[in-house]
Tab-separated table of C-alpha atoms in Angstrom:
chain	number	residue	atom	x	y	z
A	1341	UNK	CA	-73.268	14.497	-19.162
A	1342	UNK	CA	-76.656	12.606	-19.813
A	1343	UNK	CA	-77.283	9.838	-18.185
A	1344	UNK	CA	-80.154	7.616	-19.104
A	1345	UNK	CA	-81.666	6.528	-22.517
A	1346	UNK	CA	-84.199	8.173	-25.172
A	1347	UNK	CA	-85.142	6.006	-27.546
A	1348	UNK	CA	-82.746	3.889	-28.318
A	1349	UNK	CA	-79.423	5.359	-27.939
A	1350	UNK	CA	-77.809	4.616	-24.881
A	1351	UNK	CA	-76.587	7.427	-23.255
A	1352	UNK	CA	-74.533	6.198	-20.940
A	1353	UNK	CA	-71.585	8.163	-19.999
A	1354	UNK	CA	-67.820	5.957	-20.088
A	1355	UNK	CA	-67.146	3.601	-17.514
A	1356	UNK	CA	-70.595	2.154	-17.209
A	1357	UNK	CA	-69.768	-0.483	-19.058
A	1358	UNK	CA	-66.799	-2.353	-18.625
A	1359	UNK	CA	-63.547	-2.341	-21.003
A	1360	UNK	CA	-64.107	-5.369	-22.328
A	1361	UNK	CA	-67.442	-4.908	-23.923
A	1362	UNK	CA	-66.672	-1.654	-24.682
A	1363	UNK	CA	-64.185	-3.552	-26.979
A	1364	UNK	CA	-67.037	-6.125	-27.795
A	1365	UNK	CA	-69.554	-3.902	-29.356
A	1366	UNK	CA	-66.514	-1.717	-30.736
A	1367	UNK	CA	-65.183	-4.560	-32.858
A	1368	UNK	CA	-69.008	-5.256	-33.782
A	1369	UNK	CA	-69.460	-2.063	-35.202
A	1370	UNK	CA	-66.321	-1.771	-37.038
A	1371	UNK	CA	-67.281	-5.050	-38.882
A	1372	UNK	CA	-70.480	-3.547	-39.680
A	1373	UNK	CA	-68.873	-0.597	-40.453
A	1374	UNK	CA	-66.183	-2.476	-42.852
A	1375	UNK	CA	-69.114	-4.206	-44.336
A	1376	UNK	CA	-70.766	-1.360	-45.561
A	1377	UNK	CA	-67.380	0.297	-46.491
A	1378	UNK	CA	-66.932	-2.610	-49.145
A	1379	UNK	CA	-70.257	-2.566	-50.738
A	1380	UNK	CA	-70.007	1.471	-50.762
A	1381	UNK	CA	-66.256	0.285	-52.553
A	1382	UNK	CA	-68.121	-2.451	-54.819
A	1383	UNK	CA	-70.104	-0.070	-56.665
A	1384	UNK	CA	-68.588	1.351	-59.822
A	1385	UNK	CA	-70.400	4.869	-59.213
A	1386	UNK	CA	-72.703	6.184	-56.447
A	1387	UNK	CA	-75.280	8.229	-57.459
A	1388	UNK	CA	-73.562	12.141	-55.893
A	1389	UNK	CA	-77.317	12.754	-55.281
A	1390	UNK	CA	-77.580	10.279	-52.368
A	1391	UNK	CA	-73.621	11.674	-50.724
A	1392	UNK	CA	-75.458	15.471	-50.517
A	1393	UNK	CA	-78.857	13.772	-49.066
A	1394	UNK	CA	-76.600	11.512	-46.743
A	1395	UNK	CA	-74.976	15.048	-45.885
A	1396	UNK	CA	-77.926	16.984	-45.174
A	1397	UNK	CA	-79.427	13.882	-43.219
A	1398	UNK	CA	-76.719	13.843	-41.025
A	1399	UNK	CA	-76.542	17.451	-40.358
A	1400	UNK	CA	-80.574	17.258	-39.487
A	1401	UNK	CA	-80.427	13.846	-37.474
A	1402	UNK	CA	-77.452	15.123	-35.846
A	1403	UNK	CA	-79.317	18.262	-34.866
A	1404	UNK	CA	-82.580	16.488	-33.388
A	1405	UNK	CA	-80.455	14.189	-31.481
A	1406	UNK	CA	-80.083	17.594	-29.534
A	1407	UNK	CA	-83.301	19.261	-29.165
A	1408	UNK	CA	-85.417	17.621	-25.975
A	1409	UNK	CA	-88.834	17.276	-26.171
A	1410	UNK	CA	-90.301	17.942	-23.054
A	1411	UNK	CA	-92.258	15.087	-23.624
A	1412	UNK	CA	-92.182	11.339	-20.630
A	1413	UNK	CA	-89.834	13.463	-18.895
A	1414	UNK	CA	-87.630	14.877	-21.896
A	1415	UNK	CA	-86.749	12.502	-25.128
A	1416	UNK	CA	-85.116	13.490	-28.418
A	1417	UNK	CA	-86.118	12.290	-31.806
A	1418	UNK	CA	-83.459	10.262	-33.698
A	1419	UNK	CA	-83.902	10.057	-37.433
A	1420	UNK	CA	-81.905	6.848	-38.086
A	1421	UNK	CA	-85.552	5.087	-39.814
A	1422	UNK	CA	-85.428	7.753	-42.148
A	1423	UNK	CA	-81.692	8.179	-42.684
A	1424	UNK	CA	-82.032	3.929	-43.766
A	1425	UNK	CA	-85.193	4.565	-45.883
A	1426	UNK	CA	-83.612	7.789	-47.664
A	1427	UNK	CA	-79.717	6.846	-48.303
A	1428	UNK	CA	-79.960	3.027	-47.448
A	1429	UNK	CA	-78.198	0.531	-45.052
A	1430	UNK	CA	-74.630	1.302	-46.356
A	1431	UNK	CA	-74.369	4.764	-46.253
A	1432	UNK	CA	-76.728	5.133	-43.285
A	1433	UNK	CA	-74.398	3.132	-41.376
A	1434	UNK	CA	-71.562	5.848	-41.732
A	1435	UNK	CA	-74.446	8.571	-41.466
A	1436	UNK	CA	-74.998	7.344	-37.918
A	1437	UNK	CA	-71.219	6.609	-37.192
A	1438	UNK	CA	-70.251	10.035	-37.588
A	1439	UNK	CA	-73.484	11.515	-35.614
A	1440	UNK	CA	-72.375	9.220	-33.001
A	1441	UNK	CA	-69.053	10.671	-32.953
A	1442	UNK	CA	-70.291	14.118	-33.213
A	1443	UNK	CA	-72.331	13.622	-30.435
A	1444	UNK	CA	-69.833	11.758	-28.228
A	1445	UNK	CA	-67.722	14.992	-28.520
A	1446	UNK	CA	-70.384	17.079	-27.373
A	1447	UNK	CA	-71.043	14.538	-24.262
A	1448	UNK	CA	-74.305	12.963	-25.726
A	1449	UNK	CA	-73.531	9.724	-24.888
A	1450	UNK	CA	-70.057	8.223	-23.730
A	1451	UNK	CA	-66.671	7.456	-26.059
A	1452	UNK	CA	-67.162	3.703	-25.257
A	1453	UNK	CA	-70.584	3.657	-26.081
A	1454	UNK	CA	-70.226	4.471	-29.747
A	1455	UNK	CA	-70.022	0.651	-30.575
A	1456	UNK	CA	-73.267	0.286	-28.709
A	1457	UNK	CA	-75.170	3.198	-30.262
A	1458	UNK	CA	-73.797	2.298	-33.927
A	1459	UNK	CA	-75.112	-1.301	-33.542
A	1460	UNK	CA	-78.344	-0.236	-32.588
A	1461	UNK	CA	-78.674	2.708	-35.256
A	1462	UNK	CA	-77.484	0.464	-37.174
A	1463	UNK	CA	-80.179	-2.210	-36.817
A	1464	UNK	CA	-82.785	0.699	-36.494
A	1465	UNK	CA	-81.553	2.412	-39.924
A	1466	UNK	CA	-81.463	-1.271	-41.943
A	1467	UNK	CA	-85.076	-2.831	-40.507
A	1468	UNK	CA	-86.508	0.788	-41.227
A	1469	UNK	CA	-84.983	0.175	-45.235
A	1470	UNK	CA	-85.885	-2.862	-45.290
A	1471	UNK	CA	-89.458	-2.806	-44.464
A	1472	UNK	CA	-89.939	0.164	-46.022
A	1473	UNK	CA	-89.257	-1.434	-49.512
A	1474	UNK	CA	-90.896	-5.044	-48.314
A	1475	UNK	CA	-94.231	-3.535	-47.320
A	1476	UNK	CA	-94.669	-2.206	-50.665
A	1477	UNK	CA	-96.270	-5.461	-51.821
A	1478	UNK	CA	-98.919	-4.541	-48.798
A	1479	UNK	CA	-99.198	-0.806	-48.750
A	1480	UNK	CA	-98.953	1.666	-51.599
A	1481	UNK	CA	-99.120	5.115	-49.485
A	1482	UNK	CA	-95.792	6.314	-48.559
A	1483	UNK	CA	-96.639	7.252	-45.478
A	1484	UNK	CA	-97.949	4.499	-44.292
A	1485	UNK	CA	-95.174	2.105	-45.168
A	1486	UNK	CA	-92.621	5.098	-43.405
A	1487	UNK	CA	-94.771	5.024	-40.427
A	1488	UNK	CA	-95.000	0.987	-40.108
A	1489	UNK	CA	-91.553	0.720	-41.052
A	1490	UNK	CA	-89.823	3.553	-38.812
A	1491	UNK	CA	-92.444	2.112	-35.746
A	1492	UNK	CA	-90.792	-1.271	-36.270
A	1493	UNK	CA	-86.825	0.047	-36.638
A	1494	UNK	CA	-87.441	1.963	-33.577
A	1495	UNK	CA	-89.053	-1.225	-31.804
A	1496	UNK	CA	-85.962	-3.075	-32.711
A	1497	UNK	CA	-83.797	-0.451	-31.463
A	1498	UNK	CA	-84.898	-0.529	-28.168
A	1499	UNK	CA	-85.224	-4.666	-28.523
A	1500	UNK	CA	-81.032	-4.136	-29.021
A	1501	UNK	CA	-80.801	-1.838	-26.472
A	1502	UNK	CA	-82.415	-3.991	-23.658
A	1503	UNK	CA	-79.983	-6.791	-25.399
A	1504	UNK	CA	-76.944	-5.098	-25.186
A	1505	UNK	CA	-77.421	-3.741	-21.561
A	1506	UNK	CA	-78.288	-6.992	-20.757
A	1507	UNK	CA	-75.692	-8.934	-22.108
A	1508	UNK	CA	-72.671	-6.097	-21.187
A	1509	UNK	CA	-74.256	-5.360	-17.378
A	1510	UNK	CA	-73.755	-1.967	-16.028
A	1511	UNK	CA	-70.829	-1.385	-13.868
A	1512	UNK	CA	-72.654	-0.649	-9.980
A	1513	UNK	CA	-76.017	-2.021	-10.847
A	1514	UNK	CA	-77.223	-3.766	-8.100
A	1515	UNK	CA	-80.332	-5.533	-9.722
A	1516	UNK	CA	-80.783	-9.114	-10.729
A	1517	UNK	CA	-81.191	-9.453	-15.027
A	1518	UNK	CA	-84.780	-9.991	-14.658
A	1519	UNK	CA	-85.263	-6.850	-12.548
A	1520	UNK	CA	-83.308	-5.097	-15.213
A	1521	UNK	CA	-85.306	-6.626	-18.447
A	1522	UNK	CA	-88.294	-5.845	-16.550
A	1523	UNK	CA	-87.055	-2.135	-16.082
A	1524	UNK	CA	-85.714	-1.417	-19.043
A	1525	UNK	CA	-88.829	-3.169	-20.774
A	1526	UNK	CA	-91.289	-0.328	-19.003
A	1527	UNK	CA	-88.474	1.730	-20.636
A	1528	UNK	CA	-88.851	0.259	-24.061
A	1529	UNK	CA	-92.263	0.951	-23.551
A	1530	UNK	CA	-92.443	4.617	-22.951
A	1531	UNK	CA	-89.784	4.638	-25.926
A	1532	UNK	CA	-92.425	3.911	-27.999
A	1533	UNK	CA	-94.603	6.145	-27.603
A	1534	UNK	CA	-92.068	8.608	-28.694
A	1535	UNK	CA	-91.635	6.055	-31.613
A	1536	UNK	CA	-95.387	6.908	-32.488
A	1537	UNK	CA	-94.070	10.785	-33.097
A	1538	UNK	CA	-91.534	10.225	-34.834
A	1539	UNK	CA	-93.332	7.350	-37.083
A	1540	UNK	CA	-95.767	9.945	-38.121
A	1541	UNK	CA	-92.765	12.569	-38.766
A	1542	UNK	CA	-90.889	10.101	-41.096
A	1543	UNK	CA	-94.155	9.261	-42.897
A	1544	UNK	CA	-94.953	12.674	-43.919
A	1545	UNK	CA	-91.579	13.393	-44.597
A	1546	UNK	CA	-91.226	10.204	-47.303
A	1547	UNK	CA	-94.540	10.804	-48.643
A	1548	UNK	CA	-93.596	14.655	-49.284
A	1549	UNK	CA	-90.543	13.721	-50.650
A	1550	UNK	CA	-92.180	11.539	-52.876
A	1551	UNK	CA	-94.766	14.047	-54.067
A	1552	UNK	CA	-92.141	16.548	-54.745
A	1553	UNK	CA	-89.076	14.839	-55.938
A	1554	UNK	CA	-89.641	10.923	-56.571
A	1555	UNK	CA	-86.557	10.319	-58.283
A	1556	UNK	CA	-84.730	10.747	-54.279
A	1557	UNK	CA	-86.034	7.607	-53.448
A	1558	UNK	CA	-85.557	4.825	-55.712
A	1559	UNK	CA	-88.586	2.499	-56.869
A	1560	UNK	CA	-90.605	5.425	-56.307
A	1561	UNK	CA	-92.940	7.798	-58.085
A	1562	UNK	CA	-95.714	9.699	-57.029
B	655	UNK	CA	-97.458	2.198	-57.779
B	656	UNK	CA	-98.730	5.565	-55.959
B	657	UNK	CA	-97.330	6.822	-53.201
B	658	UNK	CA	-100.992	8.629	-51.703
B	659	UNK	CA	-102.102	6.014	-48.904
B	660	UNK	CA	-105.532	4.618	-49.194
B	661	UNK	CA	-107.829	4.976	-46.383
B	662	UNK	CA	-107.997	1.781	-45.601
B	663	UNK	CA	-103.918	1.780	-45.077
B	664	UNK	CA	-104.214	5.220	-42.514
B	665	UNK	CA	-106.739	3.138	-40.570
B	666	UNK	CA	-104.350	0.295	-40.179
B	667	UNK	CA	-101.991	2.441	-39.614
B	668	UNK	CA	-104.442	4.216	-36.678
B	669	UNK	CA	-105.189	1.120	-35.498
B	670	UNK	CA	-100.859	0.186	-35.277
B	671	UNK	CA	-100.418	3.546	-33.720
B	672	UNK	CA	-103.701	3.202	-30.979
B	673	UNK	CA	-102.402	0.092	-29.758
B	674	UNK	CA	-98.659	1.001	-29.230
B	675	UNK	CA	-99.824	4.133	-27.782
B	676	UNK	CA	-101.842	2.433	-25.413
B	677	UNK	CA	-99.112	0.145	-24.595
B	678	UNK	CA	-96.845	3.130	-23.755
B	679	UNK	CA	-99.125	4.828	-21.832
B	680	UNK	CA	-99.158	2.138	-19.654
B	681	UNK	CA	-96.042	1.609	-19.261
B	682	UNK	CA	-95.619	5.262	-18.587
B	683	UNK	CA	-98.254	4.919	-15.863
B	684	UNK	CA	-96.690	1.607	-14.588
B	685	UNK	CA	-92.948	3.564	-14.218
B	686	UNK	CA	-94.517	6.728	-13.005
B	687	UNK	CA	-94.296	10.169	-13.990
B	688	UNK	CA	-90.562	10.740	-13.728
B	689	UNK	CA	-87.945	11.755	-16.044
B	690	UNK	CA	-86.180	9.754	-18.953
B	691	UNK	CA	-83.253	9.398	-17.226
B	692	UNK	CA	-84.796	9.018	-13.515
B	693	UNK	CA	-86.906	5.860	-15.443
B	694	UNK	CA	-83.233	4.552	-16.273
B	695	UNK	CA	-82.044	4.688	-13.151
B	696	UNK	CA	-84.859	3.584	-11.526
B	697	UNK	CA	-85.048	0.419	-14.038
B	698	UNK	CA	-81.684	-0.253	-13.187
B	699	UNK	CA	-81.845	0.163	-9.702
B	700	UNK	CA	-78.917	3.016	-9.397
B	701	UNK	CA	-79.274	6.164	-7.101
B	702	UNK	CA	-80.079	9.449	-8.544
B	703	UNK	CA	-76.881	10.489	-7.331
B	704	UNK	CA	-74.494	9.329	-9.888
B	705	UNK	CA	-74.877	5.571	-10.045
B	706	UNK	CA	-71.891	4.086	-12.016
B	707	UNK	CA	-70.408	7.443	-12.452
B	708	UNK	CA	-66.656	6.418	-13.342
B	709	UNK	CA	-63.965	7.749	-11.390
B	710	UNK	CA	-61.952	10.722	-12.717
B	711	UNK	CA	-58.632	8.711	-13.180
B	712	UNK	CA	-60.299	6.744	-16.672
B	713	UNK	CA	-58.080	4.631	-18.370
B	714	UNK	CA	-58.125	5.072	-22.370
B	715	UNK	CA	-60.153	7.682	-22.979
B	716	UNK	CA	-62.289	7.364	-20.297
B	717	UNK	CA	-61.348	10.730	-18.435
B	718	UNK	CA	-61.406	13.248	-21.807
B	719	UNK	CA	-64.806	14.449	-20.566
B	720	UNK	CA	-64.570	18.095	-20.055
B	721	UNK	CA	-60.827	18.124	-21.963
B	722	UNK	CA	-61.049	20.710	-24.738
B	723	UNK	CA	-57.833	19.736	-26.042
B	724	UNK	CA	-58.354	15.693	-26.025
B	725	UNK	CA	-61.158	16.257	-28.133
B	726	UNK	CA	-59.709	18.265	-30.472
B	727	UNK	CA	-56.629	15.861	-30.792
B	728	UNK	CA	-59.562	12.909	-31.531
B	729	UNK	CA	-61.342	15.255	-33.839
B	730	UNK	CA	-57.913	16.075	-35.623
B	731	UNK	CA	-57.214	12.107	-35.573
B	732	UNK	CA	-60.613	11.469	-36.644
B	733	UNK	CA	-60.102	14.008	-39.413
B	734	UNK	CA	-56.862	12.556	-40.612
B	735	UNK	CA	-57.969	8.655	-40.698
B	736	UNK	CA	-60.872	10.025	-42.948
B	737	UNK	CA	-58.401	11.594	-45.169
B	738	UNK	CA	-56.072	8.500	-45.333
B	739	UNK	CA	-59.109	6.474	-45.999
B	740	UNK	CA	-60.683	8.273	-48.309
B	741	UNK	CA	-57.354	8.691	-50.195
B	742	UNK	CA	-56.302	4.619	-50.173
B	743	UNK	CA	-59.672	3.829	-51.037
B	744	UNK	CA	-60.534	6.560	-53.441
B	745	UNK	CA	-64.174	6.065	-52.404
């Protein structure tokens, strides 16, 4: 089992936090989840275009959650700003339930700490939509407003990561919270720099899909 | 709108990237050159040797590590709460 953090999924294994806020952030996540269930349910027809992209980006976020880069002592890529730029908030949000669940099967991260993980992919894959369609006032590349926006979903991810560790403790931690913030922050930090990969990834990756087929992303055209 | 960012945009964006870079590098250099995980631990002050490794006896769900069969029962259950939902909701 991994133990540690790379980007911002926690990758805790179960026990480390206690039952109770494994309930907490649970019962968090579910609401989210049930939120997003009844807007999917709200609309009359969703475009079948967006179900097979939401497929194939869970099958490729799903499968770079597993490769390490031997990069700060080993990190993986996560996907979620792109998932939220490509399929939205609402369907992201199940995109990165079930690669949550996927991976908590193959012991990437604990049972309990799918409540965790979804709240933070969650937050990652809505600030990364959300920006990505404010900043178009600002910027008119592509791949700059993926990069900006997919820098700043991953910066809140690890803002809701230090958050939630904070707030839930970890069972046979020994440290006072401001040692841990302090920690985790240096964390955050090296996090970031992974964020700067992964920023450029997503950019090229909008802008291409863009070029090639604008009519993926809506609002768009190349 | 085009999509093709200006130049002016990939220098921002340069200038975005420089300065987060440098702010990870430092923090890299701060935590010193260990592992992901060995950062973790050290941030949170546990020993390399398993920390808050739960004990085997877990209580709901907590012990299916390594359990072939307990997974497959969750996938299974997994599998048929999709179906029921997807078949009360017709989503």
């Amino acid at each position: 089992m991994q133990r540690g953090f790379t980007m911002a999924h926690i990758h805790l294994e179960d026990g480390s936090f206690t039952l109770f806020w494994v309930v907490v952030w649970w019962a968090i996540a579910l609401i989210l989840i049930s939120v997003a269930l009844f807007w999917v349910r709200s609309v009359k027809k969703i475009d079948t275009r967006k179900i097979t992209l939401a497929a194939f980006c869970t099958a490729a976020a799903f499968a770079i959650f597993q490769v390490n880069i031997p990069l700060f002592g080993g990190v993986h890529l996560n996907l979620t700003p792109l998932i939220g730029i490509l399929v939205g908030p609402a369907i992201g949000s199940f995109v990165v339930l079930i690669i949550n669940i996927l991976s908590a099967a193959i012991g990437h991260g604990g049972w309990g700490m799918i409540g965790a993980n979804l709240l933070i992919n969650v937050i990652e894959v809505v600030v990364a939509y959300t920006l990505f369609r404010a900043l178009k006032r600002i910027f008119s590349g592509a791949f700059t407003r993926g990069g900006i926006a997919t820098l700043a979903s991953l910066f809140c991810g690890n803002l809701a990561m230090i958050v939630i560790v904070l707030v839930s403790g970890i069972q046979g931690v020994t440290q006072t919270p401001s040692q841990v913030l302090a920690g985790l922050s240096l964390l955050a930090g090296v996090n970031i720099g992974v964020a700067i990969i992964e920023a450029i990834i997503t950019g090229m990756i909008i802008a291409y899909i863009i070029r090639v087929r604008p009519d993926m992303l809506e609002g768009e055209r190349p | 709108m085009i999509s093709t960012s200006t130049g002016k945009e990939c220098i921002i964006f340069a200038v975005i990237i420089a300065m987060m870079g440098i702010a990870a590098l430092v923090a890299f250099q701060i935590s010193g050159p260990m592992g992901i995980e060995q950062r973790f631990q050290h941030a949170l002050g546990i020993s390399g040797d398993g920390g808050a490794e739960p004990e085997a006896n877990g209580f709901l769900g907590f012990s299916i590590e390594g359990q072939p069969f307990l997974y497959a029962g969750i996938v299974c259950g997994l599998l048929i709460l999709c179906y029921g939902a997807y078949r009360h909701f017709r989503i």
